[in-house]
Coordinates of C-alpha atoms in Angstrom, one line a residue:
M1 CA 141.6 188.7 -46.2
E2 CA 143.1 189.5 -49.6
F3 CA 141.7 188.2 -52.8
P4 CA 143.8 187.5 -55.9
P5 CA 143.4 189.7 -59.0
L6 CA 140.5 188.7 -61.1
H7 CA 140.6 188.4 -64.9
P8 CA 137.3 189.8 -66.2
R9 CA 137.4 188.4 -69.7
P10 CA 135.6 185.0 -70.3
S11 CA 138.0 182.0 -70.4
S12 CA 135.8 180.3 -73.0
L13 CA 133.4 181.7 -75.6
E14 CA 131.9 178.2 -76.4
L15 CA 128.5 179.0 -74.8
L16 CA 128.7 182.8 -74.9
L17 CA 127.6 183.3 -78.5
L18 CA 126.5 186.9 -77.9
Q19 CA 129.7 188.1 -76.3
A20 CA 130.7 190.3 -79.3
E21 CA 127.7 192.7 -78.5
H22 CA 127.6 192.1 -74.8
R23 CA 128.0 195.1 -72.5
S24 CA 131.1 193.6 -70.9
S25 CA 132.9 193.7 -74.3
Y26 CA 132.4 197.4 -74.5
I27 CA 133.8 197.8 -70.9
W28 CA 136.8 195.6 -71.8
E29 CA 137.6 198.1 -74.6
G30 CA 137.4 201.0 -72.2
E31 CA 133.9 202.2 -73.1
L32 CA 130.8 202.7 -70.9
L33 CA 133.0 202.9 -67.8
A34 CA 131.1 206.0 -66.5
Q35 CA 127.7 205.1 -67.7
T36 CA 125.2 203.9 -65.1
L37 CA 121.9 202.4 -66.2
R38 CA 118.7 204.2 -65.1
S39 CA 115.1 203.4 -64.8
R40 CA 113.3 203.6 -68.2
R41 CA 110.4 205.5 -66.6
R42 CA 110.0 207.2 -63.2
D43 CA 107.3 205.3 -61.3
G44 CA 105.1 207.7 -59.5
M45 CA 103.2 204.9 -57.6
W46 CA 104.9 205.6 -54.3
D47 CA 104.2 209.3 -54.5
F48 CA 100.6 208.5 -55.3
L49 CA 100.2 206.2 -52.3
K50 CA 101.7 208.8 -50.1
D51 CA 98.9 211.2 -50.9
H52 CA 96.0 208.7 -51.4
Q53 CA 94.5 205.9 -49.3
L54 CA 93.6 202.8 -51.3
H55 CA 89.9 201.9 -51.4
P56 CA 89.2 198.7 -49.4
C57 CA 88.1 196.9 -52.5
V58 CA 91.3 197.7 -54.2
V59 CA 93.3 196.5 -51.2
K60 CA 91.4 193.2 -51.3
H61 CA 92.1 192.6 -54.9
L62 CA 95.8 193.4 -54.4
Q63 CA 95.8 190.9 -51.5
D64 CA 94.1 188.3 -53.6
T65 CA 96.6 188.7 -56.4
G66 CA 99.6 188.8 -54.1
F67 CA 100.7 192.3 -55.0
Y68 CA 99.8 194.0 -51.7
R69 CA 102.9 192.6 -50.0
I70 CA 105.0 194.9 -52.3
I71 CA 103.1 197.9 -50.9
E72 CA 103.5 196.6 -47.3
I73 CA 107.3 196.2 -47.8
G74 CA 107.4 199.8 -49.1
R75 CA 109.8 201.7 -51.3
L76 CA 113.3 200.5 -51.6
Q77 CA 116.2 202.9 -52.2
L78 CA 117.7 201.5 -55.4
D79 CA 121.5 201.4 -55.9
W80 CA 121.9 201.9 -59.6
S81 CA 125.6 201.3 -59.4
L82 CA 125.0 197.8 -58.0
I83 CA 122.2 197.1 -60.5
T84 CA 124.4 198.2 -63.5
A85 CA 127.3 196.1 -62.3
L86 CA 125.0 193.0 -62.0
I87 CA 123.5 193.5 -65.5
E88 CA 127.0 193.8 -66.9
R89 CA 127.5 190.2 -65.6
W90 CA 124.1 188.9 -66.8
R91 CA 124.4 186.3 -69.5
P92 CA 121.4 186.2 -71.9
E93 CA 122.5 182.8 -73.3
T94 CA 122.1 181.0 -70.0
H95 CA 120.1 183.5 -67.8
I96 CA 122.6 183.6 -65.0
F97 CA 124.9 186.1 -63.4
D98 CA 128.5 185.1 -64.3
L99 CA 130.3 186.4 -61.2
P100 CA 134.0 186.0 -60.3
I101 CA 132.9 184.0 -57.2
G102 CA 130.4 181.7 -59.0
E103 CA 127.2 181.6 -60.9
A104 CA 123.9 182.8 -59.6
T105 CA 120.4 183.5 -60.8
I106 CA 116.9 184.5 -59.5
T107 CA 114.3 181.8 -59.3
L108 CA 110.5 181.6 -59.0
Q109 CA 110.9 180.6 -55.4
D110 CA 112.8 183.7 -54.7
V111 CA 110.0 185.8 -56.0
E112 CA 107.4 183.8 -54.0
V113 CA 109.4 183.9 -50.7
L114 CA 110.5 187.6 -50.9
Y115 CA 107.4 189.2 -52.3
G116 CA 104.6 186.7 -51.8
L117 CA 103.5 186.5 -55.5
P118 CA 101.7 183.3 -56.3
I119 CA 103.7 180.7 -58.1
N120 CA 100.6 178.6 -59.0
G121 CA 97.7 179.7 -61.2
L122 CA 96.8 180.5 -64.7
A123 CA 99.6 181.7 -67.0
V124 CA 99.7 185.5 -67.6
A125 CA 99.8 186.0 -71.4
L126 CA 98.5 188.6 -73.8
P127 CA 96.7 187.6 -77.0
Q128 CA 99.1 187.4 -79.8
G129 CA 97.3 190.0 -81.8
M130 CA 97.6 192.5 -79.0
R131 CA 101.3 193.0 -79.8
D132 CA 100.2 194.7 -83.0
Y133 CA 97.6 197.0 -81.5
T134 CA 97.6 200.6 -82.5
G135 CA 97.0 203.5 -80.1
A136 CA 93.3 203.7 -81.2
Q137 CA 92.8 200.0 -80.5
Y138 CA 94.2 200.4 -77.0
L139 CA 91.8 203.3 -76.4
D140 CA 88.9 201.0 -77.5
T141 CA 90.1 198.3 -75.1
L142 CA 90.4 200.8 -72.3
Q143 CA 86.9 202.0 -72.9
R144 CA 85.5 198.4 -73.0
L145 CA 87.2 197.5 -69.7
T146 CA 86.8 200.7 -67.7
D147 CA 84.0 202.6 -69.5
F148 CA 86.5 205.5 -69.8
R149 CA 88.0 207.0 -72.9
P150 CA 90.2 210.2 -72.8
E151 CA 88.9 213.0 -74.9
D152 CA 92.3 214.5 -75.6
D153 CA 94.1 212.8 -78.5
G154 CA 97.3 213.9 -76.8
V155 CA 97.0 210.8 -74.6
L156 CA 98.5 208.8 -77.5
V157 CA 102.2 208.6 -77.4
G158 CA 103.6 207.5 -80.7
A159 CA 101.7 204.8 -82.7
S160 CA 101.0 202.3 -80.0
R161 CA 101.4 203.8 -76.5
L162 CA 99.1 205.6 -74.1
A163 CA 100.0 208.2 -71.5
L164 CA 99.0 206.9 -68.0
T165 CA 98.4 210.3 -66.4
P166 CA 94.8 210.8 -67.7
I167 CA 93.9 207.3 -66.7
R168 CA 95.3 207.7 -63.2
L169 CA 93.4 211.0 -62.8
H170 CA 90.2 209.2 -63.9
L171 CA 90.8 206.4 -61.3
E172 CA 91.3 209.0 -58.6
A173 CA 88.0 210.7 -59.5
M174 CA 86.0 207.4 -59.5
H175 CA 87.5 206.4 -56.1
D176 CA 84.2 207.1 -54.2
D177 CA 82.1 205.3 -56.8
I178 CA 83.8 202.0 -56.3
T179 CA 81.4 199.3 -55.1
H180 CA 81.8 196.0 -53.5
D181 CA 80.0 194.3 -56.3
T182 CA 83.1 193.3 -58.2
P183 CA 83.8 189.8 -59.7
E184 CA 86.2 187.4 -58.1
L185 CA 89.6 187.4 -59.8
H186 CA 91.2 184.3 -61.2
I187 CA 94.4 183.1 -59.5
M188 CA 97.2 184.0 -61.9
C189 CA 100.8 183.0 -61.8
W190 CA 102.1 186.6 -61.4
D191 CA 105.3 185.1 -60.0
A192 CA 106.4 183.8 -63.4
A193 CA 105.2 187.0 -65.2
V194 CA 107.2 189.3 -63.0
L195 CA 110.4 187.2 -63.2
G196 CA 110.1 186.5 -66.9
Y197 CA 109.7 190.2 -67.6
L198 CA 112.8 191.0 -65.5
Y199 CA 114.8 188.4 -67.3
R200 CA 113.7 189.9 -70.7
Q201 CA 114.6 193.4 -69.7
M202 CA 118.0 192.4 -68.3
C203 CA 118.7 190.4 -71.5
Q204 CA 118.0 193.6 -73.5
A205 CA 119.9 195.9 -71.2
C206 CA 123.1 193.8 -71.1
M207 CA 123.5 194.0 -74.9
G208 CA 125.1 197.0 -76.7
S209 CA 125.2 200.4 -75.1
K210 CA 121.7 200.6 -73.6
R211 CA 121.2 203.5 -71.1
D212 CA 118.0 202.4 -69.3
V213 CA 116.3 199.2 -68.1
A214 CA 112.8 198.3 -67.0
G215 CA 111.5 195.5 -64.8
F216 CA 111.1 194.9 -61.0
M217 CA 114.5 196.2 -59.9
P218 CA 113.8 195.8 -56.2
L219 CA 113.6 192.1 -56.7
L220 CA 117.1 192.1 -58.2
Q221 CA 118.6 194.2 -55.5
V222 CA 117.0 192.4 -52.6
T223 CA 117.9 188.9 -53.9
V224 CA 121.5 189.9 -54.3
A225 CA 121.5 191.6 -50.9
L226 CA 120.3 188.4 -49.2
T227 CA 122.7 186.0 -51.1
T228 CA 125.7 188.3 -50.9
P229 CA 126.1 190.2 -47.6
S230 CA 128.6 192.6 -49.0
T231 CA 125.9 194.1 -51.3
K232 CA 123.5 195.0 -48.5
P233 CA 121.1 197.7 -50.0
A234 CA 121.5 201.3 -48.8
S235 CA 118.1 201.5 -47.3
L236 CA 119.2 198.8 -44.8
T237 CA 122.5 200.4 -43.8
D238 CA 123.3 203.1 -41.3
D239 CA 125.3 205.4 -43.5
H240 CA 123.3 205.0 -46.7
T241 CA 126.2 203.8 -48.8
A242 CA 126.3 200.7 -50.9
A243 CA 129.1 198.5 -52.3
H244 CA 129.3 197.4 -55.9
L245 CA 131.7 195.7 -58.3
P246 CA 134.9 197.6 -58.9
I247 CA 133.8 200.0 -61.6
K248 CA 133.4 203.5 -60.4
R249 CA 129.9 204.9 -60.8
R250 CA 128.2 208.1 -60.2
R251 CA 124.9 208.9 -58.5
D252 CA 122.0 209.4 -60.9
E253 CA 120.9 212.9 -60.0
D254 CA 117.7 212.4 -62.0
D255 CA 116.6 209.4 -60.0
L256 CA 115.7 210.0 -56.4
D257 CA 115.9 206.2 -55.7
S258 CA 119.6 206.0 -56.6
V259 CA 122.5 206.2 -54.2
A260 CA 126.2 206.8 -54.6
G261 CA 128.4 203.6 -54.5
Q262 CA 131.7 203.0 -52.9
D263 CA 134.9 202.5 -54.9
G264 CA 135.2 198.7 -54.9
M265 CA 133.6 195.7 -53.4
C266 CA 134.9 193.1 -51.1
L267 CA 134.3 189.9 -53.1
R268 CA 133.4 186.9 -51.1
P269 CA 134.1 183.2 -51.7
T270 CA 131.5 181.2 -53.6
A271 CA 130.1 179.7 -50.4
A272 CA 129.1 183.2 -49.2
L273 CA 127.0 183.7 -52.4
K274 CA 125.0 180.5 -51.8
H275 CA 122.3 180.1 -49.2
K276 CA 120.0 177.4 -48.0
G277 CA 116.9 178.9 -49.6
C278 CA 117.0 179.4 -53.3
G279 CA 118.2 181.7 -56.1
T280 CA 121.7 180.4 -56.7
H281 CA 123.2 177.3 -58.2

């Protein structure tokens, strides 16, 4: 089935107040065509889990909070070409993907159904004053919560960041000292926290000429894969290739989770994007 040519420029800018600095404007002018977004920081969690067995108490707490399902699902091979193309169509004004075949978004129910994170519970929020913490104040908080404070001042990265490696090494060392005498955790609405952070990061990444993005990218890729069959992730295919929107991308050699994309994508009618569950409208 052949599809008519698609005009990528918005037909109306009435609601798209940020279009002048949107990533799609740069692409329209011939810029950023070969630039693929990448992860802001390589996550070593999966490598860590490969070499270490979680303590039963840690497993229980992860199960109580809903995060253990992410570990059960396992590592997903990310297609950064697909993720980049989606973020190029993310609208920060309305929090939707403005696709040629319709509008779509990710909902709280998507997060609950796909990854089991609780949608009910206390709101996850940091104290307002914590946004202005210095590195030394973070070290004081770390010592108060874990009774651990790195001796090396090199753990401070900049004015308000901590390197996680010394903390991880400490947690590995204290593994055998973990007891079952731990307080019960409050039920928190991690569903909204994960989705809200992903929204925020996509809103930042789709503006200007950003090169990296943070947030729970597997959620973005899996949701799209389930709502649009033509974007089935590479980890679920036989030949380990993935389709993406018609902008040629290159494999990110620095990211082991990335895969090379095909040139072009078979766009499907709007009905194919929607499903009976949730996540699109």
